[in-house]
Coordinates of C-alpha atoms in Angstrom, one line a residue:
X1 CA -0.1 -0.1 0.0
X2 CA 1.1 3.3 -1.0
X3 CA 1.8 5.6 1.7
X4 CA -0.4 8.2 -0.7
X5 CA -3.2 5.9 -0.5
X6 CA -3.7 6.5 3.0
X7 CA -3.9 10.1 2.5
X8 CA -6.7 9.4 0.0
X9 CA -8.5 7.1 2.5
X10 CA -8.8 9.7 5.2
X11 CA -9.9 12.2 2.8
X12 CA -12.6 10.6 1.7
X13 CA -13.5 9.6 5.4
X14 CA -13.6 13.0 6.2
X15 CA -15.6 14.2 2.8
X16 CA -18.0 11.3 2.2
X17 CA -18.5 10.1 5.2
X18 CA -18.4 13.2 7.5
X19 CA -16.0 11.9 10.1
X20 CA -13.6 14.0 12.2
X21 CA -9.8 14.1 12.8
X22 CA -10.6 12.5 16.4
X23 CA -13.2 10.2 15.3
X24 CA -10.8 9.0 12.1
X25 CA -8.1 8.7 14.8
X26 CA -10.0 6.9 17.5
X27 CA -10.4 3.9 14.2
X28 CA -7.0 3.8 13.8
X29 CA -5.0 4.6 16.8
X30 CA -3.6 7.4 16.2
X31 CA -3.4 10.8 17.3
X32 CA -6.0 13.8 15.7
X33 CA -2.9 15.7 14.8
X34 CA -1.3 12.9 12.7
X35 CA -5.0 12.8 11.2
X36 CA -5.1 16.1 10.3
X37 CA -1.7 15.9 8.6
X38 CA -3.2 13.2 6.4
X39 CA -5.8 15.1 6.1
X40 CA -4.1 18.0 4.6
X41 CA -1.7 15.5 2.1
X42 CA -5.0 14.2 0.8
X43 CA -5.6 17.8 -0.5
X44 CA -2.4 18.2 -2.5
X45 CA -3.4 18.6 -5.8
X46 CA -4.0 15.1 -7.7
X47 CA -1.2 16.2 -10.1
X48 CA 1.3 16.2 -7.8
X49 CA -0.2 13.3 -5.8
X50 CA 1.0 11.3 -9.0
X51 CA 4.6 12.8 -9.3
X52 CA 4.5 11.4 -5.6
X53 CA 3.5 8.1 -6.7
X54 CA 5.7 7.9 -9.4
X55 CA 9.0 8.7 -7.1
X56 CA 9.4 11.9 -8.3
X57 CA 8.4 13.8 -5.2
X58 CA 9.8 12.3 -1.9
X59 CA 7.4 12.9 1.4
X60 CA 9.4 16.1 3.2
X61 CA 8.7 18.0 -0.2
X62 CA 5.0 16.7 -0.4
X63 CA 4.7 18.0 3.0
X64 CA 6.0 21.2 2.0
X65 CA 3.2 21.8 -1.0
X66 CA 0.5 21.1 1.8
X67 CA 1.2 24.1 3.6
X68 CA -2.2 25.3 1.4
X69 CA -4.8 23.7 -0.2
X70 CA -4.9 25.8 -3.6
X71 CA -3.7 23.2 -6.5
X72 CA -3.1 26.3 -8.8
X73 CA -0.5 28.2 -6.3
X74 CA 0.8 24.2 -5.6
X75 CA 1.1 23.4 -9.4
X76 CA 2.6 27.3 -10.3
X77 CA 5.4 26.4 -7.0
X78 CA 5.8 23.5 -8.9
X79 CA 6.6 24.5 -12.3
X80 CA 9.1 27.1 -10.9
X81 CA 11.0 24.4 -9.2
X82 CA 14.2 23.9 -10.6
X83 CA 17.2 21.5 -10.1
X84 CA 16.9 22.7 -6.1
X85 CA 13.4 21.4 -5.4
X86 CA 14.4 21.5 -1.3
X87 CA 11.4 21.1 1.5
X88 CA 12.1 24.6 2.7
X89 CA 12.7 26.1 -0.6
X90 CA 9.0 25.1 -1.6
X91 CA 7.2 26.7 1.6
X92 CA 9.3 29.7 0.7
X93 CA 8.1 29.7 -2.9
X94 CA 4.2 29.2 -1.9
X95 CA 4.3 31.9 1.7
X96 CA 6.9 34.5 -0.4
X97 CA 3.2 36.7 -0.8
X98 CA 2.4 36.2 3.1
X99 CA 3.8 37.8 6.3
X100 CA 5.0 35.4 8.9
X101 CA 3.5 35.6 12.4
X102 CA 7.3 36.3 13.5
X103 CA 7.1 39.3 11.3
X104 CA 7.1 42.8 13.2
X105 CA 3.5 44.0 11.7
X106 CA 2.0 40.9 12.5
X107 CA 3.3 41.2 16.2
X108 CA 2.3 44.3 16.5
X109 CA -1.3 43.7 15.4
X110 CA -1.9 40.5 17.2
X111 CA -3.2 37.2 15.8
X112 CA -6.3 37.5 17.5
X113 CA -7.5 41.3 15.9
X114 CA -5.9 40.2 12.6
X115 CA -8.6 37.4 12.7
X116 CA -11.1 39.4 14.6
X117 CA -11.6 41.2 11.7
X118 CA -11.5 38.4 9.4
X119 CA -8.1 38.3 8.2
X120 CA -6.5 34.4 7.7
X121 CA -3.9 32.6 9.0
X122 CA -1.9 29.8 7.1
X123 CA -0.7 27.2 8.9
X124 CA 1.9 24.5 8.4
X125 CA 1.3 21.3 9.8
X126 CA 4.4 19.5 9.5
X127 CA 6.8 22.1 10.7
X128 CA 7.0 24.5 13.6
X129 CA 6.1 27.6 11.8
X130 CA 5.8 29.7 15.0
X131 CA 2.3 31.0 14.1
X132 CA 2.2 30.4 11.2
X133 CA 1.7 33.0 7.8
X134 CA -1.0 36.0 7.3
X135 CA -1.9 35.9 3.7
X136 CA -3.8 39.4 3.7
X137 CA -1.0 41.8 3.8
X138 CA -3.4 44.6 2.7
X139 CA -5.9 43.7 5.6
X140 CA -2.2 43.6 8.1
X141 CA -1.1 46.5 6.8
X142 CA -4.3 48.5 6.9
X143 CA -4.6 47.3 10.6
X144 CA -0.9 48.2 11.3
X145 CA -1.6 51.9 10.3
X146 CA -4.6 52.2 12.3
X147 CA -2.8 51.6 15.3
X148 CA -0.1 53.4 14.5
X149 CA -2.2 56.3 14.2
X150 CA -4.0 56.1 17.7
X151 CA -0.9 56.0 18.8
X152 CA 0.2 59.2 17.1
X153 CA -3.3 60.9 18.3
X154 CA -2.6 59.5 21.8
X155 CA 0.9 60.8 22.0
X156 CA -0.2 64.3 20.4
X157 CA -2.6 64.5 23.0
X158 CA -0.7 63.0 26.0
X159 CA 2.9 65.5 25.2
X160 CA 1.3 68.2 23.5
X161 CA 2.9 68.2 19.7
X162 CA 2.0 70.2 17.5
X163 CA 2.3 66.8 14.7
X164 CA 2.3 63.2 14.8
X165 CA 3.0 60.9 11.4
X166 CA 2.9 57.6 11.6
X167 CA 5.6 55.6 9.4
X168 CA 6.5 51.7 9.2
X169 CA 9.9 52.8 9.0
X170 CA 12.3 55.8 10.3
X171 CA 12.2 58.4 7.4
X172 CA 15.8 59.1 7.4
X173 CA 15.4 62.2 3.9
X174 CA 12.8 63.7 5.9
X175 CA 14.6 66.9 6.1
X176 CA 13.5 68.3 9.1
X177 CA 16.1 70.2 11.6
X178 CA 15.6 68.6 14.7
X179 CA 15.8 69.6 18.3
X180 CA 16.6 67.6 21.3
X181 CA 15.1 67.9 25.3
X182 CA 17.7 70.3 27.6
X183 CA 18.8 69.3 31.0
X184 CA 16.3 70.5 33.2
X185 CA 16.6 70.5 37.4
X186 CA 14.4 68.1 39.1
X187 CA 11.3 69.4 41.3
X188 CA 12.1 68.6 44.7
X189 CA 9.2 66.3 45.0
X190 CA 10.8 63.9 42.5
X191 CA 14.7 64.6 43.6
X192 CA 13.1 63.6 47.2
X193 CA 12.0 60.3 45.5
X194 CA 15.0 59.8 43.4
X195 CA 17.0 60.1 46.7
X196 CA 15.1 57.7 48.9
X197 CA 15.0 55.3 46.2
X198 CA 18.9 55.3 45.5
X199 CA 19.2 54.9 49.2
X200 CA 17.3 52.1 49.1
X201 CA 18.9 50.5 46.6
X202 CA 22.3 51.4 47.9
X203 CA 21.4 49.7 51.1
X204 CA 20.0 46.6 49.3
X205 CA 23.6 46.2 47.4
X206 CA 25.4 46.4 51.0
X207 CA 23.0 43.9 52.2
X208 CA 23.6 41.4 49.7
X209 CA 26.9 42.0 48.0
X210 CA 28.6 38.8 49.5
X211 CA 25.6 36.9 48.5
X212 CA 26.4 33.8 45.4
X213 CA 23.0 34.1 44.4
X214 CA 20.2 36.2 44.5
X215 CA 16.4 35.5 45.9
X216 CA 14.1 35.6 43.3
X217 CA 12.0 38.4 45.2
X218 CA 15.4 40.3 45.7
X219 CA 16.1 40.2 42.5
X220 CA 12.7 41.4 41.5
X221 CA 12.7 44.5 44.0
X222 CA 16.4 45.3 42.4
X223 CA 14.9 45.5 38.9
X224 CA 12.4 47.9 40.5
X225 CA 14.2 49.9 42.1
X226 CA 16.7 51.1 39.2
X227 CA 13.3 51.1 36.6
X228 CA 12.3 53.7 38.7
X229 CA 15.6 55.3 39.1
X230 CA 16.2 55.2 35.4
X231 CA 12.2 56.9 35.3
X232 CA 13.1 60.0 37.7
X233 CA 16.5 60.3 36.0
X234 CA 14.5 61.2 32.5
X235 CA 12.9 64.0 34.0
X236 CA 16.4 66.0 33.8
X237 CA 15.7 66.0 30.2
X238 CA 12.5 67.8 28.7
X239 CA 11.5 69.8 25.9
X240 CA 11.1 73.8 26.1
X241 CA 6.9 74.2 25.8
X242 CA 7.2 76.5 23.2
X243 CA 9.3 73.9 21.4
X244 CA 6.6 71.3 21.7
X245 CA 4.0 74.1 20.4
X246 CA 5.4 74.2 17.3
X247 CA 7.6 70.8 16.6
X248 CA 6.0 67.0 16.1
X249 CA 7.4 63.2 16.4
X250 CA 7.3 60.2 14.0
X251 CA 5.5 57.1 15.0
X252 CA 7.8 54.0 13.9
X253 CA 7.0 50.7 14.0
X254 CA 9.9 49.3 15.5
X255 CA 11.8 45.5 13.8
X256 CA 11.1 43.9 16.9
X257 CA 6.9 45.2 16.8
X258 CA 7.2 47.7 19.1
X259 CA 6.1 51.6 18.9
X260 CA 9.3 53.6 18.9
X261 CA 8.7 57.9 18.8
X262 CA 11.1 59.6 17.8
X263 CA 10.1 63.7 18.8
X264 CA 11.3 67.5 17.9
X265 CA 11.4 67.8 14.1
X266 CA 10.0 71.0 13.0
X267 CA 8.8 71.3 9.4
X268 CA 9.9 74.3 7.1
X269 CA 6.6 75.8 7.4
X270 CA 7.2 76.5 11.5
X271 CA 10.9 77.5 11.2
X272 CA 9.5 80.8 9.1
X273 CA 6.6 81.4 11.2
X274 CA 9.6 81.7 14.0
X275 CA 11.5 84.1 12.1
X276 CA 8.5 86.0 11.1
X277 CA 7.7 86.5 14.8
X278 CA 11.3 87.4 15.9
X279 CA 11.8 89.6 12.8
X280 CA 8.5 91.3 13.6
X281 CA 9.3 91.7 17.1
X282 CA 12.7 93.3 16.1
X283 CA 14.8 91.0 17.7
X284 CA 16.2 89.0 14.1
X285 CA 19.2 87.2 13.7
X286 CA 22.5 87.9 12.8
X287 CA 22.8 91.9 13.7
X288 CA 19.8 92.1 11.7
X289 CA 16.5 95.1 13.3
X290 CA 13.1 95.3 11.7
X291 CA 11.2 98.0 9.8
X292 CA 7.8 99.2 11.5
X293 CA 6.6 96.4 8.6
X294 CA 8.0 93.9 9.7
X295 CA 10.6 93.0 7.0
X296 CA 14.1 92.6 8.6
X297 CA 17.0 94.6 7.3
X298 CA 20.8 94.8 8.5
X299 CA 21.4 97.1 11.4
X300 CA 21.6 100.4 10.5
X301 CA 21.1 99.9 7.1
X302 CA 18.2 103.4 6.1
X303 CA 19.2 105.2 9.3
X304 CA 19.5 108.8 9.0
X305 CA 22.8 110.3 10.6
X306 CA 21.2 112.9 13.5
X307 CA 22.1 115.4 12.1
X308 CA 20.5 115.3 8.2
X309 CA 24.0 115.4 6.2
X310 CA 24.9 112.0 5.9
X311 CA 26.9 112.2 2.6
X312 CA 24.6 110.4 -0.5
X313 CA 28.1 108.2 -1.5
X314 CA 28.5 106.5 2.6
X315 CA 24.8 105.3 2.1
X316 CA 25.9 103.5 -1.6
X317 CA 26.6 100.2 -0.7
X318 CA 29.8 98.2 -2.2
X319 CA 29.9 96.8 -5.7
X320 CA 29.7 93.2 -5.7
X321 CA 32.8 92.5 -7.6
X322 CA 34.8 94.5 -4.7
X323 CA 32.9 92.6 -1.7
X324 CA 34.4 89.6 -3.5
X325 CA 38.0 90.8 -4.1
X326 CA 37.9 92.2 -0.2
X327 CA 36.7 89.3 1.0
X328 CA 39.3 87.7 -0.6
X329 CA 42.2 88.7 0.5
X330 CA 40.1 88.6 4.3
X331 CA 39.9 84.6 3.6
X332 CA 43.7 84.1 2.4
X333 CA 44.7 86.1 6.0
X334 CA 41.8 84.0 7.7
X335 CA 43.6 80.9 6.2
X336 CA 47.6 82.0 7.0
X337 CA 46.6 83.2 10.4
X338 CA 44.5 79.4 11.3
X339 CA 47.7 77.8 10.2
X340 CA 50.0 78.9 13.1
X341 CA 47.2 78.3 15.7
X342 CA 46.5 74.3 15.7
X343 CA 44.3 74.9 18.9
X344 CA 41.8 77.0 16.9
X345 CA 41.6 75.1 13.8
X346 CA 40.3 72.3 16.1
X347 CA 37.5 75.0 17.5
X348 CA 37.1 76.0 13.7
X349 CA 36.8 72.4 12.8
X350 CA 34.6 71.2 15.3
X351 CA 32.5 74.3 14.9
X352 CA 31.8 73.4 11.1
X353 CA 30.9 70.0 12.1
X354 CA 28.6 70.8 15.1
X355 CA 26.5 73.5 13.2
X356 CA 25.7 71.5 10.1
X357 CA 25.0 68.0 12.2
X358 CA 23.0 69.6 14.9
X359 CA 21.9 72.7 13.3
X360 CA 19.7 71.7 9.6
X361 CA 20.5 74.4 7.8
X362 CA 21.6 77.2 9.6
X363 CA 23.9 77.7 7.0
X364 CA 26.5 79.0 10.2
X365 CA 30.0 77.5 9.4
X366 CA 32.9 79.0 7.7
X367 CA 35.2 76.3 7.4
X368 CA 33.9 74.4 4.1
X369 CA 33.9 70.3 5.2
X370 CA 31.1 68.8 4.7
X371 CA 30.2 66.1 6.8
X372 CA 28.0 63.4 5.1
X373 CA 26.6 61.1 7.4
X374 CA 25.6 57.4 6.2
X375 CA 22.5 55.7 6.9
X376 CA 23.6 52.8 8.5
X377 CA 19.3 51.7 8.8
X378 CA 19.1 51.2 5.3
X379 CA 21.6 48.4 5.0
X380 CA 21.4 46.3 8.4
X381 CA 17.5 46.1 10.1
X382 CA 16.9 46.7 13.1
X383 CA 20.7 48.0 13.6
X384 CA 19.0 51.3 15.5
X385 CA 17.3 49.0 18.2
X386 CA 20.7 47.2 19.2
X387 CA 22.2 47.3 22.0
X388 CA 25.5 49.9 20.4
X389 CA 22.6 51.9 17.9
X390 CA 20.5 52.8 21.0
X391 CA 24.0 53.6 22.8
X392 CA 25.1 55.7 20.0
X393 CA 21.6 57.3 20.2
X394 CA 21.8 58.6 23.9
X395 CA 25.4 59.6 23.1
X396 CA 24.1 62.2 20.4
X397 CA 21.3 63.0 22.5
X398 CA 23.2 63.8 25.5
X399 CA 25.2 66.2 23.1
X400 CA 22.4 68.2 21.8
X401 CA 21.3 68.6 24.9
X402 CA 23.7 70.2 25.7
X403 CA 25.0 72.4 22.9
X404 CA 23.2 75.7 22.5
X405 CA 19.8 76.2 21.1
X406 CA 21.0 79.3 18.8
X407 CA 23.7 78.4 16.8
X408 CA 25.1 81.8 17.1
X409 CA 26.0 81.2 20.9
X410 CA 28.4 77.6 19.5
X411 CA 31.4 79.3 19.0
X412 CA 31.4 80.7 22.7
X413 CA 30.4 77.0 23.7
X414 CA 33.5 75.1 21.8
X415 CA 35.9 78.2 23.0
X416 CA 34.8 77.7 26.5
X417 CA 34.8 74.0 27.0
X418 CA 37.4 71.9 28.5
X419 CA 40.6 70.3 26.1
X420 CA 39.3 66.9 26.9
X421 CA 35.3 68.4 26.2
X422 CA 36.2 69.8 23.2
X423 CA 37.7 66.9 21.6
X424 CA 35.8 64.1 22.7
X425 CA 32.8 66.3 20.9
X426 CA 35.2 66.8 17.8
X427 CA 35.6 62.7 17.9
X428 CA 31.7 62.6 18.1
X429 CA 31.4 64.3 14.9
X430 CA 34.0 62.5 13.3
X431 CA 32.6 59.7 14.7
X432 CA 29.1 60.3 12.8
X433 CA 30.6 60.5 8.9
X434 CA 32.7 57.0 9.1
X435 CA 31.5 55.1 6.3
X436 CA 33.2 51.7 6.0
X437 CA 29.6 49.6 4.4
X438 CA 30.7 47.5 1.6
X439 CA 28.2 47.6 -1.4
X440 CA 27.8 45.4 -4.2
X441 CA 27.8 48.1 -6.6
X442 CA 30.4 50.1 -5.1
X443 CA 34.6 49.1 -5.7
X444 CA 36.4 51.0 -2.9
X445 CA 39.1 48.7 -1.6
X446 CA 41.3 51.8 -0.6
X447 CA 38.9 52.8 1.7
X448 CA 37.8 49.3 3.1
X449 CA 41.7 49.1 3.9
X450 CA 41.6 52.4 5.1
X451 CA 38.6 50.9 7.9
X452 CA 40.7 48.2 8.5
X453 CA 43.5 50.6 10.0
X454 CA 41.4 52.5 11.4
X455 CA 39.8 49.2 13.5
X456 CA 43.3 48.8 14.1
X457 CA 44.3 52.3 15.6
X458 CA 40.9 52.4 17.8
X459 CA 41.7 48.7 19.1
X460 CA 37.6 47.5 17.8
X461 CA 37.0 44.5 19.2
X462 CA 33.1 43.7 18.1
X463 CA 32.1 41.1 20.2
X464 CA 31.5 44.0 22.1
X465 CA 29.1 45.2 20.0
X466 CA 27.8 42.3 18.2
X467 CA 27.2 38.2 18.7
X468 CA 26.0 35.7 16.3
X469 CA 23.0 34.9 16.2
X470 CA 20.3 32.2 13.8
X471 CA 18.4 35.4 12.7
X472 CA 21.8 37.8 12.5
X473 CA 24.4 35.5 10.7
X474 CA 23.8 31.6 10.6
X475 CA 20.7 31.8 9.2
X476 CA 21.4 33.8 6.6
X477 CA 24.7 31.7 5.7
X478 CA 25.1 29.0 4.0
X479 CA 25.3 25.1 6.1
X480 CA 28.8 25.1 4.4
X481 CA 29.5 28.4 6.5
X482 CA 27.5 27.7 9.7
X483 CA 30.2 24.4 10.1
X484 CA 32.9 26.3 9.4
X485 CA 31.9 28.8 11.9
X486 CA 31.1 25.5 14.3
X487 CA 34.7 24.3 13.4
X488 CA 36.7 27.3 14.0
X489 CA 34.9 28.3 17.0
X490 CA 34.4 24.9 18.4
X491 CA 36.0 21.7 17.2
X492 CA 35.9 19.5 14.1
X493 CA 34.4 17.0 16.4
X494 CA 31.7 19.7 17.5
X495 CA 30.9 20.3 13.7
X496 CA 30.6 16.9 12.9
X497 CA 27.9 16.1 14.8
X498 CA 25.7 18.3 13.8
X499 CA 26.4 17.8 9.7
X500 CA 23.2 15.7 9.2
X501 CA 20.5 18.6 10.9
X502 CA 18.3 20.7 8.8
X503 CA 19.4 24.0 7.8
X504 CA 17.3 26.1 10.5
X505 CA 18.1 23.7 13.4
X506 CA 21.9 23.8 12.5
X507 CA 21.0 27.7 13.0
X508 CA 19.5 27.8 16.2
X509 CA 22.1 24.7 17.4
X510 CA 25.4 26.9 15.8
X511 CA 24.0 30.2 18.2
X512 CA 23.9 28.0 21.4
X513 CA 27.3 27.0 20.9
X514 CA 29.1 30.0 19.3
X515 CA 27.7 32.5 20.6
X516 CA 29.6 32.7 23.7
X517 CA 33.1 31.9 22.6
X518 CA 33.5 35.2 21.3
X519 CA 34.1 33.9 17.3
X520 CA 33.5 36.6 14.9
X521 CA 33.0 36.6 10.9
X522 CA 36.2 37.5 9.1
X523 CA 34.7 41.0 8.3
X524 CA 33.8 41.8 11.8
X525 CA 37.7 41.2 12.7
X526 CA 40.2 44.2 13.2
X527 CA 43.1 42.5 11.7
X528 CA 46.2 41.7 13.9
X529 CA 43.9 41.4 16.8
X530 CA 43.9 37.6 18.2
X531 CA 39.9 36.3 19.1
X532 CA 39.8 35.6 22.1
X533 CA 37.5 32.5 22.8
X534 CA 35.8 33.4 25.7
X535 CA 32.8 34.8 27.0
X536 CA 32.7 39.1 24.8
X537 CA 33.4 41.7 27.4
X538 CA 30.0 43.8 28.7
X539 CA 31.6 46.7 27.2
X540 CA 30.1 50.0 26.4
X541 CA 28.1 49.6 23.5
X542 CA 29.5 52.7 22.0
X543 CA 33.8 53.1 22.2
X544 CA 34.3 56.8 22.9
X545 CA 33.8 59.3 25.9
X546 CA 30.4 60.0 27.8
X547 CA 29.9 63.4 27.5
X548 CA 28.4 63.8 30.7
X549 CA 31.9 63.3 32.0
X550 CA 32.2 66.6 31.0
X551 CA 30.9 70.0 32.1
X552 CA 29.8 72.2 29.6
X553 CA 30.9 75.4 30.1
X554 CA 34.2 76.4 31.2
X555 CA 35.8 76.2 34.7

């Protein structure tokens, strides 16, 4: 008896005699789950079933086709197969237009809500499908945007932002200037609460510092205290109410299915309104005053002398040619003077970088060095939500909270920094321009070689920032590469024990074995540095200087 005969027999019992999976299972002494699997196999296209009977399809391949009951799709997928008829390839072809239940959109909406509005989920009875596949992608996207919209409305109502815009991914090309929260003093009540929580944390630490293992209730209390300290400390940074009234926020779906909110963006029309308001009040920028009609003019332009006898030629502006001539000579003088004063040059370059990075569109820099920062999120999905990505964003925000709100005060701010703080700020701006991304469309061998030299110079250890997991590496390379990694990180014997595993299982097993060894792919290694096979150090996710360690103003 061919196995296909049993599949078709179970199908007839269900369709012609109306027996359920439980009844069929009781008759044949198997579990209801086995019956459901056989019924699903019996629903495979008759054409594919005949190919299976003829021996041109293996059982695991037939099981892969059984993920859907649509015969047309099954046969279309079969026609697309080449020499590679691996079961995983078949499943990928049949689910490529669906969304896995592990996808961030599915996680965000939830299977229950999706099914409630009529969405269907495709389930694989033969493998661990981790929740199945959402078939109606348009419906799922509509639910995602609707839920994000509700989150955006809640943020506007709770925090007072002028607008909140919804995006699935962070809109890196938004072109808007961003304002950051400023450091403020805690209220007496919050400061007292913070002192009390810190005191309890210190006392608890002293009581249990010699304990080899903390009791569950003590460990839980530590977690509660740390969360409360973090909540209260966060209140030290706050947005100016005037900024909130004219700025907005982006409400974004994170790669892990959570909501991410990026705040403090100023639209161009709101920038203009602010400048117009300042002009009307006589507080224009850059030495400008306002006429009664609100138009700005250079300070002193159009004023008459006290005796009314000022020569008309004195009021006539210089010609454009003469202005260019004089300022060219002045520029040459600045160059000659600056080349003799390296410390001032550092200030000037730092000012140029800051003015362009933190004051978008201000055009306030005189040193014509233009920073270009590659958007890493467009090359590595979810990189902004990693420990390293969050540490960099926090680092950047801390500097943004310390610099002046008005770019006109930036030079003085930099000059008044102590030397270490100034160099730390300079290094942060330079670091933002580093681009060692290797693209298939680019050939930059000299740049990649320079990246290696830079890695050596800063003693880069990527085990502090990245680990090889099934998601980040092993699930994205071939089985031979997985085995090579296990062989190199552990031993030949360990690799041989995994050789017969299926790729998903092999990737998971490799993660468990390799992640704690400190092994890195060749692309992640620093030339000349020995990669130790040890637990990766729990270092700060961004190498550099903490701006909080330095005073903002000169002593």
